[in-house]
């Protein structure tokens, strides 16, 4: 029934709790699911971070693995393609953008700050007002604070105004940060590698406008579902793929 189909999963909030390791029951479920339909992982983080959550043998455990929204793509354990933000923007524009972010964060009045405010990835920048070196408890606290204060929303608006016309997209995801990448380099980027499939299913949690699952969720190419937790992912997928 699903011979010419593939199902794609977001990571944080879909397969795992945010930045937490995958639970054994999810790994068993995904292994069982692969007997029915091809399975792909699509995350905004780099391959190292996704592997920390889903396992060291990540690229050999699934049919496709798309790190950094697919800018680093693997198929059956082999590197399929790789794209670079630096070559797209150029060093001068990249430097100006990073300098603006650092000045903005320096002037930001929030309860705590830690370190690693900007992470340069192969195909995107990840910007965190609190800093990625914060503890899990501090992540949880900032997430709740941000929901009320709108720190990340305001930051993104400032960047959109300053760098209008540069062809950049901003995507709020996870608990403490947002991603910056060229237009079209959101999670829909991975779909260019899946033309051979008739149906592409997608499951993610941040499917609202501005969330990092929104573009692929709303794509005409996908049959998408919103989930609220890893447990919800298993429940919905079981009903769709394993109970027919």
Tab-separated table of C-alpha atoms in Angstrom:
chain	number	residue	atom	x	y	z
A	1	UNK	CA	0.000	0.000	0.000
A	2	UNK	CA	2.911	2.382	0.743
A	3	UNK	CA	5.442	0.946	-1.718
A	4	UNK	CA	5.883	4.285	-3.491
A	5	UNK	CA	5.668	6.459	-0.383
A	6	UNK	CA	7.945	7.890	2.284
A	7	UNK	CA	7.259	9.395	5.695
A	8	UNK	CA	9.428	12.223	7.038
A	9	UNK	CA	9.790	13.122	10.689
A	10	UNK	CA	10.939	16.274	12.438
A	11	UNK	CA	13.150	15.555	15.481
A	12	UNK	CA	12.519	17.816	18.514
A	13	UNK	CA	8.960	17.535	19.795
A	14	UNK	CA	8.154	14.837	17.239
A	15	UNK	CA	10.545	11.924	17.783
A	16	UNK	CA	12.093	13.202	21.020
A	17	UNK	CA	11.428	15.743	23.717
A	18	UNK	CA	13.319	18.961	22.827
A	19	UNK	CA	17.092	18.256	22.790
A	20	UNK	CA	16.553	14.973	24.664
A	21	UNK	CA	17.640	11.497	23.596
A	22	UNK	CA	15.183	9.309	21.744
A	23	UNK	CA	13.431	6.728	23.904
A	24	UNK	CA	13.829	2.990	23.167
A	25	UNK	CA	10.135	2.593	22.369
A	26	UNK	CA	10.391	5.214	19.617
A	27	UNK	CA	13.395	3.459	18.074
A	28	UNK	CA	11.495	0.172	18.099
A	29	UNK	CA	8.480	1.833	16.550
A	30	UNK	CA	10.537	3.388	13.725
A	31	UNK	CA	12.190	0.038	13.037
A	32	UNK	CA	8.764	-1.564	12.768
A	33	UNK	CA	7.467	1.284	10.600
A	34	UNK	CA	10.297	0.824	8.075
A	35	UNK	CA	8.874	-2.605	7.260
A	36	UNK	CA	5.780	-0.827	5.898
A	37	UNK	CA	7.054	2.464	4.461
A	38	UNK	CA	10.380	4.188	3.830
A	39	UNK	CA	11.381	6.539	6.643
A	40	UNK	CA	13.303	9.809	6.519
A	41	UNK	CA	14.494	12.222	9.209
A	42	UNK	CA	14.533	15.979	8.529
A	43	UNK	CA	15.970	18.286	11.189
A	44	UNK	CA	17.237	21.825	11.354
A	45	UNK	CA	20.269	20.872	13.457
A	46	UNK	CA	23.531	19.577	12.051
A	47	UNK	CA	24.220	15.864	11.742
A	48	UNK	CA	26.233	15.727	14.963
A	49	UNK	CA	23.381	17.102	17.078
A	50	UNK	CA	20.743	14.914	15.436
A	51	UNK	CA	22.981	11.874	15.975
A	52	UNK	CA	23.343	12.787	19.655
A	53	UNK	CA	19.581	12.480	19.974
A	54	UNK	CA	18.744	9.617	17.610
A	55	UNK	CA	21.901	7.500	17.785
A	56	UNK	CA	25.416	7.340	16.360
A	57	UNK	CA	24.372	5.015	13.533
A	58	UNK	CA	21.732	7.513	12.398
A	59	UNK	CA	22.536	7.631	8.671
A	60	UNK	CA	22.445	3.839	8.409
A	61	UNK	CA	19.235	3.447	10.406
A	62	UNK	CA	16.875	5.249	8.021
A	63	UNK	CA	16.341	5.472	4.286
A	64	UNK	CA	17.051	9.219	4.196
A	65	UNK	CA	18.556	11.615	6.729
A	66	UNK	CA	18.313	15.333	6.044
A	67	UNK	CA	20.402	17.465	8.402
A	68	UNK	CA	20.135	21.268	8.297
A	69	UNK	CA	16.789	20.979	6.461
A	70	UNK	CA	18.354	18.776	3.786
A	71	UNK	CA	21.327	20.984	2.998
A	72	UNK	CA	23.330	17.970	4.122
A	73	UNK	CA	21.510	14.944	2.709
A	74	UNK	CA	22.146	11.217	3.134
A	75	UNK	CA	20.507	8.282	1.361
A	76	UNK	CA	21.062	4.714	2.563
A	77	UNK	CA	24.065	5.836	4.604
A	78	UNK	CA	25.803	7.654	1.742
A	79	UNK	CA	26.246	11.422	1.335
A	80	UNK	CA	23.814	12.576	-1.353
A	81	UNK	CA	24.360	16.354	-1.473
A	82	UNK	CA	25.741	19.304	0.503
A	83	UNK	CA	25.074	23.044	0.246
A	84	UNK	CA	26.913	25.992	1.853
A	85	UNK	CA	25.573	29.229	3.358
A	86	UNK	CA	28.984	30.899	3.098
A	87	UNK	CA	29.131	30.438	-0.669
A	88	UNK	CA	25.587	31.800	-1.011
A	89	UNK	CA	25.995	34.984	1.040
A	90	UNK	CA	29.683	35.756	0.684
A	91	UNK	CA	32.008	36.551	3.550
A	92	UNK	CA	31.255	40.297	3.784
A	93	UNK	CA	27.472	39.939	4.042
A	94	UNK	CA	27.859	37.066	6.459
A	95	UNK	CA	30.161	39.110	8.683
A	96	UNK	CA	27.775	42.098	8.696
A	97	UNK	CA	24.873	39.865	9.637
A	98	UNK	CA	26.751	38.199	12.493
A	99	UNK	CA	27.986	41.573	13.803
A	100	UNK	CA	24.431	42.926	13.891
A	101	UNK	CA	23.213	39.863	15.795
A	102	UNK	CA	25.967	40.123	18.375
A	103	UNK	CA	25.274	43.838	18.964
A	104	UNK	CA	21.553	43.129	19.287
A	105	UNK	CA	22.153	40.359	21.819
A	106	UNK	CA	24.603	42.541	23.785
A	107	UNK	CA	21.884	45.176	24.251
A	108	UNK	CA	19.172	42.632	25.031
A	109	UNK	CA	17.871	42.733	28.598
A	110	UNK	CA	16.805	39.193	29.489
A	111	UNK	CA	17.051	37.355	32.843
A	112	UNK	CA	20.170	35.330	31.977
A	113	UNK	CA	22.711	34.893	29.188
A	114	UNK	CA	25.224	32.106	28.732
A	115	UNK	CA	27.430	31.455	25.685
A	116	UNK	CA	27.440	30.373	22.024
A	117	UNK	CA	24.888	32.915	20.835
A	118	UNK	CA	25.492	32.202	17.146
A	119	UNK	CA	26.221	28.773	15.738
A	120	UNK	CA	27.533	28.654	12.187
A	121	UNK	CA	26.277	25.542	10.443
A	122	UNK	CA	26.965	24.398	6.921
A	123	UNK	CA	23.738	25.735	5.479
A	124	UNK	CA	22.377	28.126	8.099
A	125	UNK	CA	22.997	30.247	11.159
A	126	UNK	CA	21.378	29.355	14.466
A	127	UNK	CA	20.870	32.402	16.695
A	128	UNK	CA	20.107	32.060	20.400
A	129	UNK	CA	19.414	35.145	22.584
A	130	UNK	CA	20.174	33.203	25.776
A	131	UNK	CA	23.072	31.197	24.305
A	132	UNK	CA	23.204	27.494	23.466
A	133	UNK	CA	25.447	26.753	26.484
A	134	UNK	CA	22.518	27.097	28.865
A	135	UNK	CA	21.354	24.108	30.934
A	136	UNK	CA	18.160	22.189	30.222
A	137	UNK	CA	16.485	23.900	33.171
A	138	UNK	CA	17.499	27.292	31.774
A	139	UNK	CA	16.188	26.259	28.338
A	140	UNK	CA	12.811	25.403	29.836
A	141	UNK	CA	12.688	28.706	31.730
A	142	UNK	CA	13.633	30.753	28.681
A	143	UNK	CA	11.007	29.014	26.554
A	144	UNK	CA	8.276	30.047	28.991
A	145	UNK	CA	9.724	33.563	29.300
A	146	UNK	CA	9.884	33.916	25.514
A	147	UNK	CA	6.244	32.898	25.110
A	148	UNK	CA	5.277	35.951	27.169
A	149	UNK	CA	8.005	38.432	26.181
A	150	UNK	CA	8.327	37.548	22.492
A	151	UNK	CA	12.118	37.914	22.510
A	152	UNK	CA	12.731	35.785	19.442
A	153	UNK	CA	9.823	37.297	17.499
A	154	UNK	CA	11.157	40.814	18.090
A	155	UNK	CA	14.698	39.753	17.148
A	156	UNK	CA	13.478	38.248	13.865
A	157	UNK	CA	11.492	41.397	13.042
A	158	UNK	CA	14.596	43.532	13.596
A	159	UNK	CA	16.631	41.294	11.285
A	160	UNK	CA	13.956	41.324	8.597
A	161	UNK	CA	13.951	45.125	8.657
A	162	UNK	CA	17.750	45.452	8.653
A	163	UNK	CA	18.455	42.823	5.991
A	164	UNK	CA	15.411	43.197	3.746
A	165	UNK	CA	16.220	42.197	0.195
A	166	UNK	CA	18.980	39.757	1.119
A	167	UNK	CA	16.784	36.749	0.377
A	168	UNK	CA	16.871	35.333	3.906
A	169	UNK	CA	14.272	33.310	5.794
A	170	UNK	CA	13.896	33.166	9.572
A	171	UNK	CA	12.440	30.158	11.335
A	172	UNK	CA	11.760	29.918	15.073
A	173	UNK	CA	12.239	26.392	16.365
A	174	UNK	CA	13.106	24.501	19.507
A	175	UNK	CA	13.140	26.272	22.843
A	176	UNK	CA	15.852	28.919	22.700
A	177	UNK	CA	16.810	29.879	19.156
A	178	UNK	CA	15.870	30.560	15.548
A	179	UNK	CA	17.444	29.581	12.239
A	180	UNK	CA	18.490	31.904	9.419
A	181	UNK	CA	18.924	30.610	5.884
A	182	UNK	CA	18.318	31.613	2.250
A	183	UNK	CA	14.744	31.572	0.981
A	184	UNK	CA	13.815	28.076	-0.125
A	185	UNK	CA	16.371	26.507	2.224
A	186	UNK	CA	13.705	25.619	4.795
A	187	UNK	CA	12.636	21.993	5.260
A	188	UNK	CA	11.036	21.943	1.815
A	189	UNK	CA	14.621	21.871	0.486
A	190	UNK	CA	14.766	18.138	1.205
A	191	UNK	CA	11.810	17.450	-1.094
A	192	UNK	CA	13.983	17.903	-4.214
A	193	UNK	CA	15.580	14.552	-3.366
A	194	UNK	CA	12.250	12.724	-3.185
A	195	UNK	CA	10.760	13.181	-6.662
A	196	UNK	CA	10.555	9.418	-7.160
A	197	UNK	CA	7.956	9.058	-4.412
A	198	UNK	CA	4.280	9.452	-5.223
A	199	UNK	CA	3.334	10.356	-1.649
A	200	UNK	CA	5.451	12.170	0.934
A	201	UNK	CA	4.040	12.178	4.467
A	202	UNK	CA	5.369	14.582	7.105
A	203	UNK	CA	4.952	14.747	10.870
A	204	UNK	CA	6.096	17.749	12.909
A	205	UNK	CA	5.186	19.828	15.939
A	206	UNK	CA	6.022	23.427	14.966
A	207	UNK	CA	3.687	23.616	11.990
A	208	UNK	CA	2.346	27.123	12.705
A	209	UNK	CA	3.418	30.139	10.580
A	210	UNK	CA	6.963	31.057	11.640
A	211	UNK	CA	7.609	27.598	13.052
A	212	UNK	CA	10.398	25.576	11.486
A	213	UNK	CA	7.993	22.903	10.224
A	214	UNK	CA	5.535	25.313	8.629
A	215	UNK	CA	6.847	25.407	5.052
A	216	UNK	CA	7.069	21.653	4.583
A	217	UNK	CA	3.817	21.155	6.498
A	218	UNK	CA	1.945	23.499	4.145
A	219	UNK	CA	3.664	22.304	0.951
A	220	UNK	CA	1.382	20.869	-1.731
A	221	UNK	CA	3.935	18.086	-2.095
A	222	UNK	CA	3.327	16.656	1.386
A	223	UNK	CA	0.526	14.974	3.289
A	224	UNK	CA	1.238	16.486	6.679
A	225	UNK	CA	0.126	16.079	10.267
A	226	UNK	CA	0.747	18.112	13.412
A	227	UNK	CA	1.828	16.227	16.522
A	228	UNK	CA	2.101	17.317	20.135
A	229	UNK	CA	4.651	14.819	21.462
A	230	UNK	CA	6.578	11.654	20.553
A	231	UNK	CA	3.728	9.625	22.010
A	232	UNK	CA	1.284	11.410	19.734
A	233	UNK	CA	3.581	10.693	16.775
A	234	UNK	CA	3.460	6.963	17.490
A	235	UNK	CA	-0.314	7.068	17.950
A	236	UNK	CA	-1.028	8.928	14.713
A	237	UNK	CA	1.431	6.896	12.639
A	238	UNK	CA	0.103	3.608	13.998
A	239	UNK	CA	-3.420	4.581	12.952
A	240	UNK	CA	-2.308	5.735	9.505
A	241	UNK	CA	0.305	3.171	8.514
A	242	UNK	CA	-0.023	0.079	10.684
A	243	UNK	CA	-3.733	-0.437	11.233
A	244	UNK	CA	-4.907	-0.671	7.617
